[in-house]
């Protein structure tokens, strides 16, 4: 690296370190807005109407209204960002595109659709990074690296630290093939720095305690002090089943997206009503709250793990799985990862209840690892996520998490990939250039 290039790169690192803090604050504001909408729509209004729980018609109406709001948002500049069917995108985003991306995601996540916040947060980081590039008039490679660094800081805000952000975006970037392997470290280091400084917003500095943000977390799972052969055998089976379920749901979502009879607006509204109907039927059948079916699922993980009825969990996998496919395929805006984790954990808890000798903690680890990998093909991120969530048992459960992630990757890559098929269909539809 020449002296001029080294100087420019160091400048990019310094700017990335400065960028991390405002991006983290922006990410916190967006997540707070989501929580406030959920609180107002699903708690304040029902309380004002003197309901002990939301009425059935209200549970139908709210997701249907979300479809109408998302349909309006995608008409704005940016068209609501890319579809969650495409996975997690990290392509450059113009700041003006946030005018549609954030409202579409807020309506989706706040009104109960089954998608996660990770995709809009990445878009938020990319948009704020692009805005910073324009303000300081940075050009060339440094501008691209700084804009991408914003995505790191935003994802770090979601998980409360830089490690998951680094692993997730490293795997997504490496799989895209857009950056040569020998340049990945140099390209991603500014983002890692931005994620690190952004984490100061949560850890605090000196006498400032930092912001307290609710992140993905699990309740205390039972101690697991030694890997057992029984657990390895059962968890391989559970990982295969979870992976097949998640991949099948994504295929179903692509089928929903391919239908044309309703039109985009009609599909969003009908799918929203259907998601609400699934939640109502689940509550009527199990006497459990609609929250277990609605939303991305990370907040409800403690209740899923504590659920003692295998029958309730089976119905939850069916209802939330169908709601996930509808949310993915209809055109709602959000991320595909967190619901896959919730579905994976619910399926794993069914196995822990019915399979002889299967311990709860490795079952939960298997559900997280297999669900995450099947949704995004990111086995390294999946295993790191498991080790950060299961607490003191992380060391002993790690080998099982690795095997579960490997099984998830094998299933996801060996089965027909709906994303690849969609890209092939688009390529076939594009006429060849004239000779």
Short mmCIF file of C-alpha atoms in Angstrom, two decimals:
data_model
loop_
_atom_site.label_atom_id
_atom_site.label_comp_id
_atom_site.label_asym_id
_atom_site.label_seq_id
_atom_site.Cartn_x
_atom_site.Cartn_y
_atom_site.Cartn_z
CA UNK A 1 0.00 0.00 0.00
CA UNK A 2 1.46 3.35 -1.05
CA UNK A 3 1.82 6.18 1.47
CA UNK A 4 -1.06 8.15 -0.09
CA UNK A 5 -3.32 5.08 0.01
CA UNK A 6 -2.33 4.34 3.61
CA UNK A 7 -3.10 7.92 4.63
CA UNK A 8 -6.49 7.80 2.91
CA UNK A 9 -7.30 4.47 4.55
CA UNK A 10 -6.38 5.73 8.03
CA UNK A 11 -8.62 8.74 7.40
CA UNK A 12 -11.46 6.36 6.49
CA UNK A 13 -10.93 4.44 9.74
CA UNK A 14 -11.08 7.66 11.76
CA UNK A 15 -14.24 8.76 9.98
CA UNK A 16 -15.77 5.31 10.52
CA UNK A 17 -15.03 5.56 14.23
CA UNK A 18 -16.84 8.91 14.33
CA UNK A 19 -19.73 7.60 12.24
CA UNK A 20 -20.45 4.67 14.56
CA UNK A 21 -21.92 6.80 17.35
CA UNK A 22 -24.61 8.71 15.38
CA UNK A 23 -25.58 5.54 13.51
CA UNK A 24 -26.02 3.70 16.80
CA UNK A 25 -28.18 6.53 18.12
CA UNK A 26 -30.27 6.46 14.92
CA UNK A 27 -30.67 2.69 15.25
CA UNK A 28 -31.82 3.07 18.86
CA UNK A 29 -34.35 5.72 17.83
CA UNK A 30 -35.76 3.44 15.15
CA UNK A 31 -36.02 0.45 17.48
CA UNK A 32 -37.62 2.69 20.10
CA UNK A 33 -40.16 3.84 17.51
CA UNK A 34 -41.01 0.20 16.76
CA UNK A 35 -41.49 -0.57 20.45
CA UNK A 36 -43.61 2.55 20.94
CA UNK A 37 -45.88 1.62 18.03
CA UNK A 38 -46.26 -1.92 19.37
CA UNK A 39 -47.04 -0.58 22.84
CA UNK A 40 -49.61 1.92 21.58
CA UNK A 41 -51.36 -0.36 19.08
CA UNK A 42 -51.32 -3.61 21.04
CA UNK A 43 -51.51 -2.39 24.65
CA UNK A 44 -52.71 1.22 25.01
CA UNK A 45 -55.64 1.02 22.57
CA UNK A 46 -56.94 -2.35 23.89
CA UNK A 47 -56.65 -0.99 27.45
CA UNK A 48 -58.61 2.12 26.46
CA UNK A 49 -61.30 -0.15 25.01
CA UNK A 50 -61.33 -2.14 28.29
CA UNK A 51 -60.19 -5.38 26.64
CA UNK A 52 -58.25 -7.93 28.65
CA UNK A 53 -56.80 -8.98 25.31
CA UNK A 54 -57.23 -7.58 21.78
CA UNK A 55 -60.57 -8.50 20.21
CA UNK A 56 -60.50 -10.98 17.33
CA UNK A 57 -61.59 -8.38 14.78
CA UNK A 58 -58.88 -6.00 16.00
CA UNK A 59 -56.20 -8.68 15.54
CA UNK A 60 -57.46 -9.15 11.98
CA UNK A 61 -57.73 -5.45 11.23
CA UNK A 62 -54.31 -4.23 12.38
CA UNK A 63 -52.11 -6.45 10.13
CA UNK A 64 -54.51 -5.73 7.26
CA UNK A 65 -54.01 -2.00 7.88
CA UNK A 66 -50.27 -2.65 7.83
CA UNK A 67 -50.65 -3.99 4.29
CA UNK A 68 -52.33 -0.76 3.21
CA UNK A 69 -49.63 1.39 4.87
CA UNK A 70 -46.79 -0.61 3.33
CA UNK A 71 -48.45 -0.36 -0.08
CA UNK A 72 -48.45 3.43 0.32
CA UNK A 73 -44.85 3.55 1.59
CA UNK A 74 -43.40 1.58 -1.31
CA UNK A 75 -44.66 4.27 -3.69
CA UNK A 76 -42.21 6.74 -2.13
CA UNK A 77 -38.59 7.15 -3.31
CA UNK A 78 -36.67 3.96 -2.60
CA UNK A 79 -39.79 1.77 -2.92
CA UNK A 80 -39.43 0.47 0.63
CA UNK A 81 -36.04 -1.14 0.03
CA UNK A 82 -35.40 -4.64 -1.23
CA UNK A 83 -37.68 -7.55 -0.45
CA UNK A 84 -36.77 -9.81 2.51
CA UNK A 85 -37.09 -12.70 0.05
CA UNK A 86 -33.72 -11.55 -1.29
CA UNK A 87 -32.04 -12.03 2.10
CA UNK A 88 -29.99 -9.25 3.67
CA UNK A 89 -28.89 -6.66 1.13
CA UNK A 90 -25.86 -4.42 1.57
CA UNK A 91 -25.99 -2.52 -1.71
CA UNK A 92 -25.55 1.27 -1.51
CA UNK A 93 -28.69 3.19 -0.52
CA UNK A 94 -29.41 6.84 -1.26
CA UNK A 95 -30.44 8.75 1.87
CA UNK A 96 -33.75 9.71 0.23
CA UNK A 97 -34.65 6.02 0.03
CA UNK A 98 -35.01 5.94 3.82
CA UNK A 99 -38.19 7.99 3.34
CA UNK A 100 -39.89 4.78 2.18
CA UNK A 101 -37.76 2.09 3.83
CA UNK A 102 -38.29 3.22 7.41
CA UNK A 103 -42.09 3.82 7.23
CA UNK A 104 -42.61 0.49 5.45
CA UNK A 105 -40.58 -1.34 8.08
CA UNK A 106 -42.23 0.55 10.94
CA UNK A 107 -45.69 -0.41 9.71
CA UNK A 108 -44.60 -4.03 9.18
CA UNK A 109 -42.86 -4.54 12.50
CA UNK A 110 -45.08 -2.36 14.68
CA UNK A 111 -48.40 -3.75 13.44
CA UNK A 112 -47.55 -7.41 13.96
CA UNK A 113 -46.19 -8.91 10.74
CA UNK A 114 -43.69 -11.73 11.12
CA UNK A 115 -40.39 -10.20 10.04
CA UNK A 116 -37.36 -8.92 11.93
CA UNK A 117 -35.66 -5.50 12.29
CA UNK A 118 -32.25 -6.50 10.92
CA UNK A 119 -32.83 -5.56 7.25
CA UNK A 120 -34.22 -2.04 7.86
CA UNK A 121 -31.45 -1.40 10.38
CA UNK A 122 -28.84 -2.31 7.77
CA UNK A 123 -30.59 0.03 5.33
CA UNK A 124 -30.65 2.76 7.98
CA UNK A 125 -26.90 2.38 8.54
CA UNK A 126 -26.20 2.43 4.81
CA UNK A 127 -28.37 5.51 4.34
CA UNK A 128 -26.78 7.43 7.22
CA UNK A 129 -23.35 6.39 5.95
CA UNK A 130 -24.20 7.67 2.47
CA UNK A 131 -25.40 10.95 3.98
CA UNK A 132 -22.13 11.32 5.89
CA UNK A 133 -20.19 10.70 2.67
CA UNK A 134 -22.10 13.50 0.95
CA UNK A 135 -21.64 15.93 3.82
CA UNK A 136 -17.87 15.49 3.97
CA UNK A 137 -17.63 15.14 0.17
CA UNK A 138 -15.67 11.91 0.30
CA UNK A 139 -15.16 10.10 -2.98
CA UNK A 140 -13.81 6.84 -4.38
CA UNK A 141 -13.16 3.69 -2.37
CA UNK A 142 -13.15 5.55 0.93
CA UNK A 143 -16.72 6.70 0.30
CA UNK A 144 -17.88 3.14 -0.35
CA UNK A 145 -16.15 1.80 2.76
CA UNK A 146 -17.55 4.55 4.98
CA UNK A 147 -21.11 4.07 3.74
CA UNK A 148 -20.84 0.32 4.35
CA UNK A 149 -19.45 0.99 7.82
CA UNK A 150 -22.81 2.46 8.78
CA UNK A 151 -24.44 -0.93 8.27
CA UNK A 152 -22.04 -2.49 10.78
CA UNK A 153 -22.84 0.08 13.44
CA UNK A 154 -26.59 -0.35 12.95
CA UNK A 155 -26.48 -4.16 13.23
CA UNK A 156 -24.24 -3.85 16.29
CA UNK A 157 -26.97 -1.73 17.87
CA UNK A 158 -29.44 -4.56 17.29
CA UNK A 159 -27.27 -7.20 18.99
CA UNK A 160 -25.68 -4.92 21.59
CA UNK A 161 -22.11 -5.39 20.39
CA UNK A 162 -19.83 -5.54 17.34
CA UNK A 163 -19.06 -9.27 17.12
CA UNK A 164 -22.35 -10.49 15.63
CA UNK A 165 -22.39 -7.52 13.24
CA UNK A 166 -18.88 -8.34 12.05
CA UNK A 167 -19.55 -12.05 11.52
CA UNK A 168 -22.93 -11.50 9.86
CA UNK A 169 -21.79 -8.89 7.36
CA UNK A 170 -18.52 -10.73 6.76
CA UNK A 171 -20.39 -13.88 5.72
CA UNK A 172 -22.98 -11.97 3.68
CA UNK A 173 -20.23 -10.01 1.90
CA UNK A 174 -18.06 -13.06 1.28
CA UNK A 175 -21.00 -15.02 -0.15
CA UNK A 176 -21.91 -12.17 -2.50
CA UNK A 177 -18.54 -12.41 -4.24
CA UNK A 178 -18.49 -8.65 -4.81
CA UNK A 179 -15.22 -8.18 -2.92
CA UNK A 180 -12.11 -10.25 -3.75
CA UNK A 181 -11.12 -12.57 -0.90
CA UNK A 182 -7.75 -10.88 -0.35
CA UNK A 183 -9.46 -7.50 0.12
CA UNK A 184 -12.29 -8.48 2.46
CA UNK A 185 -10.38 -7.70 5.65
CA UNK A 186 -9.38 -4.24 4.43
CA UNK A 187 -12.90 -3.55 3.18
CA UNK A 188 -14.66 -4.58 6.40
CA UNK A 189 -12.28 -3.14 9.00
CA UNK A 190 -13.85 0.37 8.88
CA UNK A 191 -17.21 -1.21 9.56
CA UNK A 192 -15.81 -3.17 12.48
CA UNK A 193 -14.38 0.05 13.91
CA UNK A 194 -17.74 1.80 13.47
CA UNK A 195 -19.50 -1.09 15.22
CA UNK A 196 -17.01 -0.84 18.09
CA UNK A 197 -17.48 2.88 18.65
CA UNK A 198 -21.22 2.52 18.16
CA UNK A 199 -21.25 -0.02 20.99
CA UNK A 200 -20.11 2.76 23.32
CA UNK A 201 -23.66 4.07 23.08
CA UNK A 202 -24.70 0.98 25.09
CA UNK A 203 -21.68 0.32 27.29
CA UNK A 204 -21.29 3.97 28.26
CA UNK A 205 -18.13 5.99 28.83
CA UNK A 206 -16.70 7.16 32.13
CA UNK A 207 -19.62 8.41 34.25
CA UNK A 208 -22.23 8.00 31.52
CA UNK A 209 -24.02 4.65 31.82
CA UNK A 210 -25.08 4.47 28.19
CA UNK A 211 -28.46 3.70 26.68
CA UNK A 212 -30.37 0.62 27.76
CA UNK A 213 -31.73 -1.09 24.66
CA UNK A 214 -33.65 -4.37 24.60
CA UNK A 215 -31.67 -6.84 22.46
CA UNK A 216 -32.12 -10.46 21.46
CA UNK A 217 -31.76 -12.50 24.64
CA UNK A 218 -32.80 -15.79 26.20
CA UNK A 219 -33.94 -16.65 29.70
CA UNK A 220 -31.57 -18.68 31.83
CA UNK A 221 -31.51 -22.11 30.23
CA UNK A 222 -30.75 -25.21 32.32
CA UNK A 223 -27.04 -25.81 32.94
CA UNK A 224 -25.37 -28.12 30.43
CA UNK A 225 -21.98 -29.29 31.63
CA UNK A 226 -21.06 -32.17 29.34
CA UNK A 227 -21.88 -33.14 25.77
CA UNK A 228 -23.85 -36.39 25.57
CA UNK A 229 -23.98 -38.77 22.62
CA UNK A 230 -27.78 -38.84 22.86
CA UNK A 231 -27.95 -35.08 22.46
CA UNK A 232 -25.64 -35.14 19.43
CA UNK A 233 -27.77 -37.76 17.68
CA UNK A 234 -31.09 -36.10 18.41
CA UNK A 235 -29.82 -32.60 17.60
CA UNK A 236 -28.61 -33.67 14.15
CA UNK A 237 -32.14 -34.91 13.44
CA UNK A 238 -33.71 -31.75 14.89
CA UNK A 239 -31.35 -29.54 12.88
CA UNK A 240 -32.32 -31.30 9.65
CA UNK A 241 -36.03 -30.93 10.40
CA UNK A 242 -35.74 -27.24 11.36
CA UNK A 243 -33.73 -26.51 8.23
CA UNK A 244 -36.20 -28.28 5.96
CA UNK A 245 -39.08 -26.37 7.57
CA UNK A 246 -37.39 -22.97 7.12
CA UNK A 247 -36.40 -23.68 3.50
CA UNK A 248 -39.92 -24.97 2.75
CA UNK A 249 -41.43 -21.79 4.20
CA UNK A 250 -39.19 -19.69 1.97
CA UNK A 251 -40.33 -21.72 -1.05
CA UNK A 252 -43.93 -21.09 -0.02
CA UNK A 253 -43.16 -17.37 0.29
CA UNK A 254 -41.80 -17.31 -3.27
CA UNK A 255 -44.97 -19.01 -4.44
CA UNK A 256 -47.06 -16.35 -2.72
CA UNK A 257 -44.95 -13.59 -4.29
CA UNK A 258 -45.36 -15.13 -7.75
CA UNK A 259 -49.18 -14.97 -7.76
CA UNK A 260 -50.61 -12.06 -9.74
CA UNK A 261 -54.38 -12.31 -9.33
CA UNK A 262 -54.65 -9.90 -6.38
CA UNK A 263 -52.11 -7.30 -7.45
CA UNK A 264 -49.42 -5.90 -5.10
CA UNK A 265 -51.79 -3.85 -2.93
CA UNK A 266 -54.42 -6.55 -2.69
CA UNK A 267 -51.80 -9.15 -1.82
CA UNK A 268 -50.43 -7.03 1.03
CA UNK A 269 -53.88 -6.44 2.51
CA UNK A 270 -55.08 -10.05 2.14
CA UNK A 271 -51.82 -11.42 3.54
CA UNK A 272 -52.04 -9.06 6.51
CA UNK A 273 -55.58 -10.20 7.23
CA UNK A 274 -54.47 -13.84 6.92
CA UNK A 275 -51.63 -13.31 9.40
CA UNK A 276 -54.13 -11.83 11.85
CA UNK A 277 -56.48 -14.78 11.26
CA UNK A 278 -53.70 -17.24 12.03
CA UNK A 279 -53.03 -15.46 15.33
CA UNK A 280 -56.75 -15.50 16.22
CA UNK A 281 -57.11 -19.21 15.42
CA UNK A 282 -53.98 -20.02 17.42
CA UNK A 283 -55.29 -18.12 20.45
CA UNK A 284 -58.71 -19.78 20.21
CA UNK A 285 -57.12 -23.24 19.93
CA UNK A 286 -54.50 -22.91 22.66
CA UNK A 287 -55.60 -20.08 24.97
CA UNK A 288 -52.17 -18.50 24.42
CA UNK A 289 -51.64 -14.83 23.46
CA UNK A 290 -51.57 -13.73 19.83
CA UNK A 291 -48.10 -12.26 20.46
CA UNK A 292 -46.59 -15.73 20.03
CA UNK A 293 -47.69 -15.79 16.38
CA UNK A 294 -47.34 -12.10 15.56
CA UNK A 295 -44.10 -10.09 15.46
CA UNK A 296 -40.54 -11.21 14.78
CA UNK A 297 -40.37 -13.56 17.75
CA UNK A 298 -37.28 -12.53 19.70
CA UNK A 299 -39.27 -10.98 22.56
CA UNK A 300 -41.42 -14.10 22.88
CA UNK A 301 -38.53 -16.61 23.03
CA UNK A 302 -38.69 -16.90 26.85
CA UNK A 303 -42.37 -17.87 26.64
CA UNK A 304 -41.63 -20.39 23.86
CA UNK A 305 -38.88 -22.05 25.90
CA UNK A 306 -41.08 -22.13 29.00
CA UNK A 307 -44.08 -23.63 27.15
CA UNK A 308 -44.79 -27.07 28.55
CA UNK A 309 -47.20 -28.40 25.92
CA UNK A 310 -45.79 -30.04 22.81
CA UNK A 311 -49.20 -29.68 21.13
CA UNK A 312 -49.18 -25.90 21.64
CA UNK A 313 -45.66 -25.71 20.24
CA UNK A 314 -46.59 -27.72 17.15
CA UNK A 315 -49.50 -25.37 16.48
CA UNK A 316 -47.16 -22.42 17.05
CA UNK A 317 -44.68 -23.73 14.45
CA UNK A 318 -47.53 -24.13 11.96
CA UNK A 319 -49.18 -20.77 12.63
CA UNK A 320 -46.01 -18.69 12.89
CA UNK A 321 -44.46 -20.53 9.95
CA UNK A 322 -47.41 -19.73 7.69
CA UNK A 323 -47.47 -16.13 8.97
CA UNK A 324 -43.74 -15.88 8.21
CA UNK A 325 -44.24 -17.14 4.64
CA UNK A 326 -47.12 -14.69 4.10
CA UNK A 327 -45.11 -11.77 5.47
CA UNK A 328 -42.12 -12.68 3.30
CA UNK A 329 -44.01 -13.31 0.10
CA UNK A 330 -46.62 -10.54 0.19
CA UNK A 331 -44.16 -7.66 0.03
CA UNK A 332 -43.89 -6.53 3.65
CA UNK A 333 -40.55 -5.02 4.66
CA UNK A 334 -38.27 -6.42 7.35
CA UNK A 335 -35.61 -9.04 7.92
CA UNK A 336 -35.88 -12.82 7.45
CA UNK A 337 -33.66 -13.96 10.34
CA UNK A 338 -35.42 -13.45 13.67
CA UNK A 339 -38.66 -15.28 12.78
CA UNK A 340 -36.58 -18.21 11.49
CA UNK A 341 -34.85 -18.31 14.89
CA UNK A 342 -38.20 -18.25 16.71
CA UNK A 343 -39.61 -21.04 14.54
CA UNK A 344 -36.41 -23.06 14.98
CA UNK A 345 -36.53 -22.73 18.77
CA UNK A 346 -40.23 -23.68 18.87
CA UNK A 347 -39.60 -26.78 16.76
CA UNK A 348 -36.59 -27.70 18.91
CA UNK A 349 -38.69 -27.38 22.08
CA UNK A 350 -41.20 -29.81 20.59
CA UNK A 351 -38.33 -32.24 20.17
CA UNK A 352 -37.10 -31.63 23.73
CA UNK A 353 -40.60 -32.47 25.00
CA UNK A 354 -41.14 -35.67 23.01
CA UNK A 355 -37.71 -37.19 22.30
CA UNK A 356 -36.30 -39.31 25.14
CA UNK A 357 -33.10 -37.99 26.66
CA UNK A 358 -32.84 -34.72 24.71
CA UNK A 359 -31.67 -31.90 26.99
CA UNK A 360 -33.36 -28.50 26.68
CA UNK A 361 -30.20 -26.40 26.30
CA UNK A 362 -28.66 -28.21 23.30
CA UNK A 363 -32.14 -28.35 21.74
CA UNK A 364 -32.46 -24.55 21.99
CA UNK A 365 -28.94 -24.13 20.60
CA UNK A 366 -29.83 -26.41 17.69
CA UNK A 367 -32.99 -24.45 16.88
CA UNK A 368 -31.10 -21.15 16.82
CA UNK A 369 -28.17 -22.44 14.78
CA UNK A 370 -30.20 -24.39 12.23
CA UNK A 371 -32.89 -21.71 11.83
CA UNK A 372 -30.36 -18.92 11.30
CA UNK A 373 -28.26 -20.92 8.86
CA UNK A 374 -31.22 -22.17 6.84
CA UNK A 375 -32.54 -18.62 6.46
CA UNK A 376 -29.28 -16.92 5.45
CA UNK A 377 -26.59 -19.61 5.01
CA UNK A 378 -24.38 -17.99 7.66
CA UNK A 379 -23.17 -20.90 9.81
CA UNK A 380 -20.36 -18.99 11.55
CA UNK A 381 -22.70 -16.19 12.61
CA UNK A 382 -25.24 -18.77 13.77
CA UNK A 383 -22.78 -20.51 16.07
CA UNK A 384 -21.49 -17.23 17.50
CA UNK A 385 -25.09 -16.18 18.17
CA UNK A 386 -25.71 -19.41 20.06
CA UNK A 387 -22.61 -19.01 22.22
CA UNK A 388 -23.59 -15.46 23.13
CA UNK A 389 -27.17 -16.42 24.02
CA UNK A 390 -26.87 -19.60 26.06
CA UNK A 391 -24.65 -18.08 28.74
CA UNK A 392 -22.49 -20.29 30.97
CA UNK A 393 -23.23 -23.42 28.93
CA UNK A 394 -21.77 -21.89 25.75
CA UNK A 395 -18.47 -23.83 25.87
CA UNK A 396 -20.13 -27.24 26.21
CA UNK A 397 -22.96 -26.59 23.78
CA UNK A 398 -20.71 -25.12 21.06
CA UNK A 399 -19.88 -28.47 19.36
CA UNK A 400 -23.58 -29.26 18.99
CA UNK A 401 -24.24 -25.75 17.65
CA UNK A 402 -21.49 -26.25 15.05
CA UNK A 403 -22.99 -29.56 13.91
CA UNK A 404 -26.48 -28.02 13.78
CA UNK A 405 -25.22 -25.08 11.71
CA UNK A 406 -23.39 -27.45 9.37
CA UNK A 407 -26.56 -29.49 8.94
CA UNK A 408 -28.54 -26.30 8.27
CA UNK A 409 -26.02 -25.23 5.63
CA UNK A 410 -26.10 -28.65 3.94
CA UNK A 411 -29.89 -28.72 3.80
CA UNK A 412 -30.11 -25.13 2.56
CA UNK A 413 -27.54 -25.69 -0.18
CA UNK A 414 -28.62 -29.18 -1.27
CA UNK A 415 -32.32 -28.40 -1.55
CA UNK A 416 -33.44 -26.23 -4.49
CA UNK A 417 -32.85 -22.61 -3.56
CA UNK A 418 -35.86 -20.37 -4.29
CA UNK A 419 -33.66 -17.26 -4.49
CA UNK A 420 -31.47 -18.84 -7.18
CA UNK A 421 -34.55 -19.99 -9.10
CA UNK A 422 -36.02 -16.48 -8.96
CA UNK A 423 -32.80 -14.98 -10.29
CA UNK A 424 -32.72 -17.57 -13.11
CA UNK A 425 -36.31 -16.69 -14.05
CA UNK A 426 -35.42 -13.01 -14.20
CA UNK A 427 -32.37 -13.77 -16.34
CA UNK A 428 -34.46 -15.87 -18.73
CA UNK A 429 -37.03 -13.08 -19.00
CA UNK A 430 -34.40 -10.53 -20.06
CA UNK A 431 -33.91 -10.62 -23.84
CA UNK A 432 -30.43 -11.26 -25.08
CA UNK A 433 -28.47 -8.27 -26.35
CA UNK A 434 -28.31 -8.08 -30.14
CA UNK A 435 -25.07 -9.25 -31.68
#
